[in-house]
mmCIF file of C-alpha atoms in Angstrom:
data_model
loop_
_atom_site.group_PDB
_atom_site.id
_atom_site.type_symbol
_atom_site.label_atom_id
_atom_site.label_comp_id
_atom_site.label_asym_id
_atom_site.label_seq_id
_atom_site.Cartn_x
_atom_site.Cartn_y
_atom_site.Cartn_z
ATOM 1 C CA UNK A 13 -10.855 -11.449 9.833
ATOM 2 C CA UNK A 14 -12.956 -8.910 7.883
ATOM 3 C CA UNK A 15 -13.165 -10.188 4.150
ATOM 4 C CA UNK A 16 -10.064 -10.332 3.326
ATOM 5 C CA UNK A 17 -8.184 -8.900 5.978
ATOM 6 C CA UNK A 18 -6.755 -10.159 8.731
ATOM 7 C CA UNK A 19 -5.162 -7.936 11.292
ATOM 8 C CA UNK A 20 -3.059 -9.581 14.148
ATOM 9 C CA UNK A 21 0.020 -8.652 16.516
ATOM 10 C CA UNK A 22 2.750 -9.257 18.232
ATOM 11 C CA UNK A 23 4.737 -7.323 20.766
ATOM 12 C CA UNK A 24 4.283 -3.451 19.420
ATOM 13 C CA UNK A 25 3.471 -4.341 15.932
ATOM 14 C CA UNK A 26 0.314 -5.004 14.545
ATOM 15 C CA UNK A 27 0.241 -6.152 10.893
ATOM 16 C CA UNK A 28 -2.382 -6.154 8.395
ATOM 17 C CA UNK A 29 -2.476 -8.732 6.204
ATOM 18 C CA UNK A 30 -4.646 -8.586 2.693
ATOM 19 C CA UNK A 31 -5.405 -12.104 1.598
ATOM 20 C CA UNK A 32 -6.481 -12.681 -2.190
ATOM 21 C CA UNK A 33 -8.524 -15.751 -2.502
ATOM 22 C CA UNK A 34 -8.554 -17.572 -5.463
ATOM 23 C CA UNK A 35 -11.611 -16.917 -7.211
ATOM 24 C CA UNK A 36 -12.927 -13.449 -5.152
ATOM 25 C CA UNK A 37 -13.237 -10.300 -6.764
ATOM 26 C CA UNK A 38 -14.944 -9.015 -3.701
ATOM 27 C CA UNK A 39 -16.012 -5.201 -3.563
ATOM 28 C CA UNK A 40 -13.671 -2.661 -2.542
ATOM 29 C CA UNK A 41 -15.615 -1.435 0.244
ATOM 30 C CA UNK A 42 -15.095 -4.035 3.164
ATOM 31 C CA UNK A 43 -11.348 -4.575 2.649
ATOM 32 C CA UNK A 44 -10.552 -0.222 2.717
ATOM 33 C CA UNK A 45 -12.867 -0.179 5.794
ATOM 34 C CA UNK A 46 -11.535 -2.723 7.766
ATOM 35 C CA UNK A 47 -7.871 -1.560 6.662
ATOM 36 C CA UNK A 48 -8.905 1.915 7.524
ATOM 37 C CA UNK A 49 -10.133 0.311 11.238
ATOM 38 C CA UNK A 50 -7.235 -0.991 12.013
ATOM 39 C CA UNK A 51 -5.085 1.451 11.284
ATOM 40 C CA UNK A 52 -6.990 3.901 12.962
ATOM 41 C CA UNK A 53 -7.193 1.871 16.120
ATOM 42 C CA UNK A 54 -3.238 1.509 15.946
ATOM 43 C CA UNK A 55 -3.196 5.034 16.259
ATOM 44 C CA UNK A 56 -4.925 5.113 19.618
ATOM 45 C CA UNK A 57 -3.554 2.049 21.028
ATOM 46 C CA UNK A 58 -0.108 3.518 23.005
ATOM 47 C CA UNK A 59 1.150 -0.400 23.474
ATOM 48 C CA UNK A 60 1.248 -0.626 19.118
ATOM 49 C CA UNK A 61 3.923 1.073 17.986
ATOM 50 C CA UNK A 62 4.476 0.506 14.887
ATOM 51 C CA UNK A 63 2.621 -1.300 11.405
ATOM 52 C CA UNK A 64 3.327 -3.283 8.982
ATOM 53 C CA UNK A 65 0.609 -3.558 6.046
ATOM 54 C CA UNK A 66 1.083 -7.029 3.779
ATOM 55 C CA UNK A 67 0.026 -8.850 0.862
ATOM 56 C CA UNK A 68 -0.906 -8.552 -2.789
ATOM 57 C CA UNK A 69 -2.375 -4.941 -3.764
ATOM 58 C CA UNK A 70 -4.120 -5.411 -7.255
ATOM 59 C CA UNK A 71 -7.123 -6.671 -5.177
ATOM 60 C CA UNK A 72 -9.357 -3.557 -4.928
ATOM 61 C CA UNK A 73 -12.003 -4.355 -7.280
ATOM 62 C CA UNK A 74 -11.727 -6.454 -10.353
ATOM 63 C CA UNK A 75 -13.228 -8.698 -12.881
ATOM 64 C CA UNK A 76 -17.045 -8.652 -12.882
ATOM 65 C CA UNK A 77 -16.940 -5.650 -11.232
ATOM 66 C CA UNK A 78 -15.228 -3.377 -13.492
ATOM 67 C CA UNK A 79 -18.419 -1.514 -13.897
ATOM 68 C CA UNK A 80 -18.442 -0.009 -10.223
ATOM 69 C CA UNK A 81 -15.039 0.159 -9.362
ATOM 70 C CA UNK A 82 -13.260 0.878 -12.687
ATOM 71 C CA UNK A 83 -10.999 -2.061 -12.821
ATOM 72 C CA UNK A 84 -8.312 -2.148 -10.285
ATOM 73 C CA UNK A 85 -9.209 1.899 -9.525
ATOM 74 C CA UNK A 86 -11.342 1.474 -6.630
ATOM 75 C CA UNK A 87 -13.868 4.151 -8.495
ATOM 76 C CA UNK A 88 -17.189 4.301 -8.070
ATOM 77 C CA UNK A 89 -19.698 3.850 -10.867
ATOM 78 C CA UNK A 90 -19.626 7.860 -11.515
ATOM 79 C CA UNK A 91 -15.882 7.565 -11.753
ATOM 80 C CA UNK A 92 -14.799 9.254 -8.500
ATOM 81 C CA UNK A 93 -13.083 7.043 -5.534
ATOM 82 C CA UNK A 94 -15.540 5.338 -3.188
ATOM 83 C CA UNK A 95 -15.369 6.960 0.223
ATOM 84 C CA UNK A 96 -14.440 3.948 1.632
ATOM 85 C CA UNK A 97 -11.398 4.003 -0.772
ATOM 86 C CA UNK A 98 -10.865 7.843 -0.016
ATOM 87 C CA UNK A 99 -10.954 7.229 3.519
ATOM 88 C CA UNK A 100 -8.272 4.964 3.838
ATOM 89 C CA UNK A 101 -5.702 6.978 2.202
ATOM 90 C CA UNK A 102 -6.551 9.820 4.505
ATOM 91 C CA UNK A 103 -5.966 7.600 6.980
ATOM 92 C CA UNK A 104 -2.710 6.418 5.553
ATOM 93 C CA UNK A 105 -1.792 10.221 5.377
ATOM 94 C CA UNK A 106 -2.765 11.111 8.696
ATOM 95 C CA UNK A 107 -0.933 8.653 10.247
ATOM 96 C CA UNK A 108 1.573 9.423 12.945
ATOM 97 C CA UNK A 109 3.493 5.849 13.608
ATOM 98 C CA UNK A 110 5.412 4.443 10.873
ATOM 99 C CA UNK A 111 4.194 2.096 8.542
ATOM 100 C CA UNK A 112 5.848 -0.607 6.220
ATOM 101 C CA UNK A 113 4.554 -1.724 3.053
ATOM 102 C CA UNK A 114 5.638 -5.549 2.791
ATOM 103 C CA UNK A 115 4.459 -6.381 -0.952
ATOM 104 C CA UNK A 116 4.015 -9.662 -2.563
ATOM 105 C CA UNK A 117 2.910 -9.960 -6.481
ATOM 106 C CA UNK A 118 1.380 -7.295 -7.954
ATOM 107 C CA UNK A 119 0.456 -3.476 -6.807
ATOM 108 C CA UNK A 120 -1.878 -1.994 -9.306
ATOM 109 C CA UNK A 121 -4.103 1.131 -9.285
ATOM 110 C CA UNK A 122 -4.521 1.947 -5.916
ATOM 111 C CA UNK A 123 -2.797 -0.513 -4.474
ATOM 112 C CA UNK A 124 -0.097 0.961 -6.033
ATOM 113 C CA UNK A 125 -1.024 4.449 -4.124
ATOM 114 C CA UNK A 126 -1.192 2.916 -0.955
ATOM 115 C CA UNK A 127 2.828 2.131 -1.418
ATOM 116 C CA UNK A 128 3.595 5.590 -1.601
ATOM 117 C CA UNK A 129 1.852 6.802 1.662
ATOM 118 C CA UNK A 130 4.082 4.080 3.610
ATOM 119 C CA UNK A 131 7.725 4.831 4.962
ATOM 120 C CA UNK A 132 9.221 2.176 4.340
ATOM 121 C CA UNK A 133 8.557 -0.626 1.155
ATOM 122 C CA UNK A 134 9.958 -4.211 1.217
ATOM 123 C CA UNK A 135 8.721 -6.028 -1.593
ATOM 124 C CA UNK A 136 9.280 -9.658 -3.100
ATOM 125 C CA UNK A 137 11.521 -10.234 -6.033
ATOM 126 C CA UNK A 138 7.695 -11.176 -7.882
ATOM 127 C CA UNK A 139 6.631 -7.907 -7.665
ATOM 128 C CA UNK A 140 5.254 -5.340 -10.186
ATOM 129 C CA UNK A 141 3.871 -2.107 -9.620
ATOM 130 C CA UNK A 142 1.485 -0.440 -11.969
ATOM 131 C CA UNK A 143 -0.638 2.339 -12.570
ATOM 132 C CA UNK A 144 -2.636 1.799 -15.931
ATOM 133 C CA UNK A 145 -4.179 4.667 -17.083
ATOM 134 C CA UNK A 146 -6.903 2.935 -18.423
ATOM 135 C CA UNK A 147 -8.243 2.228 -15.114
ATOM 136 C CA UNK A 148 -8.446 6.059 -13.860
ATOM 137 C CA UNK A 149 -11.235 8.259 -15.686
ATOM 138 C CA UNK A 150 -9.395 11.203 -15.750
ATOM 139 C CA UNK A 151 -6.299 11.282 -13.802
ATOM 140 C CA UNK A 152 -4.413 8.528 -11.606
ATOM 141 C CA UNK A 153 -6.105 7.928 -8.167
ATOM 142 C CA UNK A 154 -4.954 8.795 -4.863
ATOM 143 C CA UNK A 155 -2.910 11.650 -6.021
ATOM 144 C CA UNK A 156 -0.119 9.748 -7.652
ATOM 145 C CA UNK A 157 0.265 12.213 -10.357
ATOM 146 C CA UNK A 158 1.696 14.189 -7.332
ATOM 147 C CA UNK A 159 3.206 11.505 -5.374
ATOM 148 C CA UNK A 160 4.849 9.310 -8.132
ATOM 149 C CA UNK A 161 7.046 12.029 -9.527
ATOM 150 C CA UNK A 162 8.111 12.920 -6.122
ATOM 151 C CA UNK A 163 9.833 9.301 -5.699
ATOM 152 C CA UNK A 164 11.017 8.726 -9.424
ATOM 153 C CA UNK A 165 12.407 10.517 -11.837
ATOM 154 C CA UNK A 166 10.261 12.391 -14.356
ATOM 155 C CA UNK A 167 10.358 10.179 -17.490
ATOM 156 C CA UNK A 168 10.065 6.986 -15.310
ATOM 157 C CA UNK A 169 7.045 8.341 -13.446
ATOM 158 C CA UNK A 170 5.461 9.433 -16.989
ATOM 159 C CA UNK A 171 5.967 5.912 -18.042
ATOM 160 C CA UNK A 172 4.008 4.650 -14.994
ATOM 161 C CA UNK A 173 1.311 6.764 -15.307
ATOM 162 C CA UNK A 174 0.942 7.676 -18.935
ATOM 163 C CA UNK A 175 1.153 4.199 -20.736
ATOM 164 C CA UNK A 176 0.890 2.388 -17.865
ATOM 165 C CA UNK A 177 3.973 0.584 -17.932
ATOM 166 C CA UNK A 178 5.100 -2.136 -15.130
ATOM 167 C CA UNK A 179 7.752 -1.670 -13.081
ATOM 168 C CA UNK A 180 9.090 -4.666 -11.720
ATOM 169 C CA UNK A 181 10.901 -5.029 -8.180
ATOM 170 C CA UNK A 182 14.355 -5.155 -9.202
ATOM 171 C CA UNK A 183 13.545 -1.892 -11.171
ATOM 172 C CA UNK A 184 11.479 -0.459 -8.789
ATOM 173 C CA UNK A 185 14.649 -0.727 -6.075
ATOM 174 C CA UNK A 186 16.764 1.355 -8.599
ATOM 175 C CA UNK A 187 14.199 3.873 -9.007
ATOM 176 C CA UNK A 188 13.889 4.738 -5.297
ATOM 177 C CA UNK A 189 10.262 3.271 -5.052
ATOM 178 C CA UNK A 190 11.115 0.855 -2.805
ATOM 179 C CA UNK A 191 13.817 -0.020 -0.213
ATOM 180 C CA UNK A 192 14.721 -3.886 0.161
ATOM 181 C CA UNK A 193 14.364 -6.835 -2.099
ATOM 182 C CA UNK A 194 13.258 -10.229 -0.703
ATOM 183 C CA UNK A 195 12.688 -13.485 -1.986
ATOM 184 C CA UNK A 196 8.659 -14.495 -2.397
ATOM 185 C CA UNK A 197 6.597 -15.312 0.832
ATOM 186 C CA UNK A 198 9.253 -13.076 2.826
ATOM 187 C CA UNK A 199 8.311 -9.786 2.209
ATOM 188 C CA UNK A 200 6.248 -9.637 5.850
ATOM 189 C CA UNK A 201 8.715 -11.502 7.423
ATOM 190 C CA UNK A 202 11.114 -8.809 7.178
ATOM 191 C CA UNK A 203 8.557 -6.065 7.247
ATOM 192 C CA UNK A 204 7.764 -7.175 10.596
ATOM 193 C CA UNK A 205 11.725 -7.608 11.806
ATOM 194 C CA UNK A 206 12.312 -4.328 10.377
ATOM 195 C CA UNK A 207 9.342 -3.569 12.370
ATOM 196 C CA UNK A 208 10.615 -4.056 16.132
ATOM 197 C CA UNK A 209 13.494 -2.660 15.458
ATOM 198 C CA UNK A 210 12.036 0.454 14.417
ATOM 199 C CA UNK A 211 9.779 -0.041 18.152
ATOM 200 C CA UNK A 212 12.684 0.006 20.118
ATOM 201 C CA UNK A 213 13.141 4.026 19.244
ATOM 202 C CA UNK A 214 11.414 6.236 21.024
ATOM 203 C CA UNK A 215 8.322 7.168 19.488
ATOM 204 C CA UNK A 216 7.462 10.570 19.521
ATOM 205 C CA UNK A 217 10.818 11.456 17.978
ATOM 206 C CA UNK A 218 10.028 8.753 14.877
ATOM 207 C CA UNK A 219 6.402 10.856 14.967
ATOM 208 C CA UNK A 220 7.869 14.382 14.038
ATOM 209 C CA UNK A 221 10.690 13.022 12.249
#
């Protein structure tokens, strides 16, 4: 465990699991990094084959740390990303073996970004997704100005990132943001089923596909 993530596996898959604590607004910085680790070292590990990343995404910076890291933005206190936060989504770009986003609660701000740089999105009938502009300085983070219209269509994607409205799983499924509906606390369960199946393919043809 590093903060609040724990990272653990099973067969080919290795999951990454982001655990919100009652009462912890931690910092930003240790939960992208150690995200960003493991994923990284996924990448060079031949026996993993595929990932699933888990949990509740509004937890990059809140609360009494609005100052630094612009609400749920993940900005630093001059209003750009933190590296740390910049990092991981290059990571989550770069990335050659699939990933699965298995969501539970809320996705806001970046959390919300890291969604859309996933292949595949499971996500628990409690669910919302949300990018509120009043948490970017200038423009949404993580280039979902560009990545958000490219899943929705235009007017719903100006709702999301214009005034910020949430879009709740059920709605989110029609749209084309995500891909299965599960009841709450399953989300990783079937992330990670979905998961070996996708390891018994062969994996350089999932790579350039």
């Amino acid at each position: 465990m590093a903060g609040r993530v724990v990272v653990s596996e099973e067969a080919a898959v290795r999951t990454i699991a982001v655990l919100r604590p009652e009462g912890i607004n931690a910092r930003a910085d240790d939960l992208c990094l150690a995200m960003t680790k493991a994923i990284e070292s996924a990448q060079r590990n031949p026996a993993i084959r595929c990932i699933v990343v888990a949990g509740g995404f509004d937890g990059f910076g809140a609360g009494s740390e609005a100052a630094e890291h612009r609400a749920v933005g993940g900005a630093g206190s001059e209003g750009f990303l933190l590296p740390s936060v910049t990092g991981l989504l290059h990571t989550l770009a770069s990335n050659a073996k699939p990933i699965i986003a298995a969501v539970e609660g809320a996705a806001a701000g970046i959390g919300t970004a890291i969604v859309f740089y996933c292949d595949e999105v499971i996500a628990a009938t409690s669910t919302t997704f949300a990018s509120p502009l009043e948490s970017h300085d200038l423009v949404p983070d993580g280039a979902m100005s560009l990545l958000i219209p490219r899943r929705l269509a235009q007017h719903r994607a100006f709702a999301m990132l214009v005034p910020g409205r949430s879009m709740r799983a059920e709605r989110a499924y029609e749209a084309g943001l995500i891909d299965m509906i599960v009841p709450p606390g399953y989300a990783a369960v079937e992330a990670e089923r979905m998961a070996r199946e996708l390891c018994r393919l062969p994996t350089e043809e999932i790579s350039a596909i």
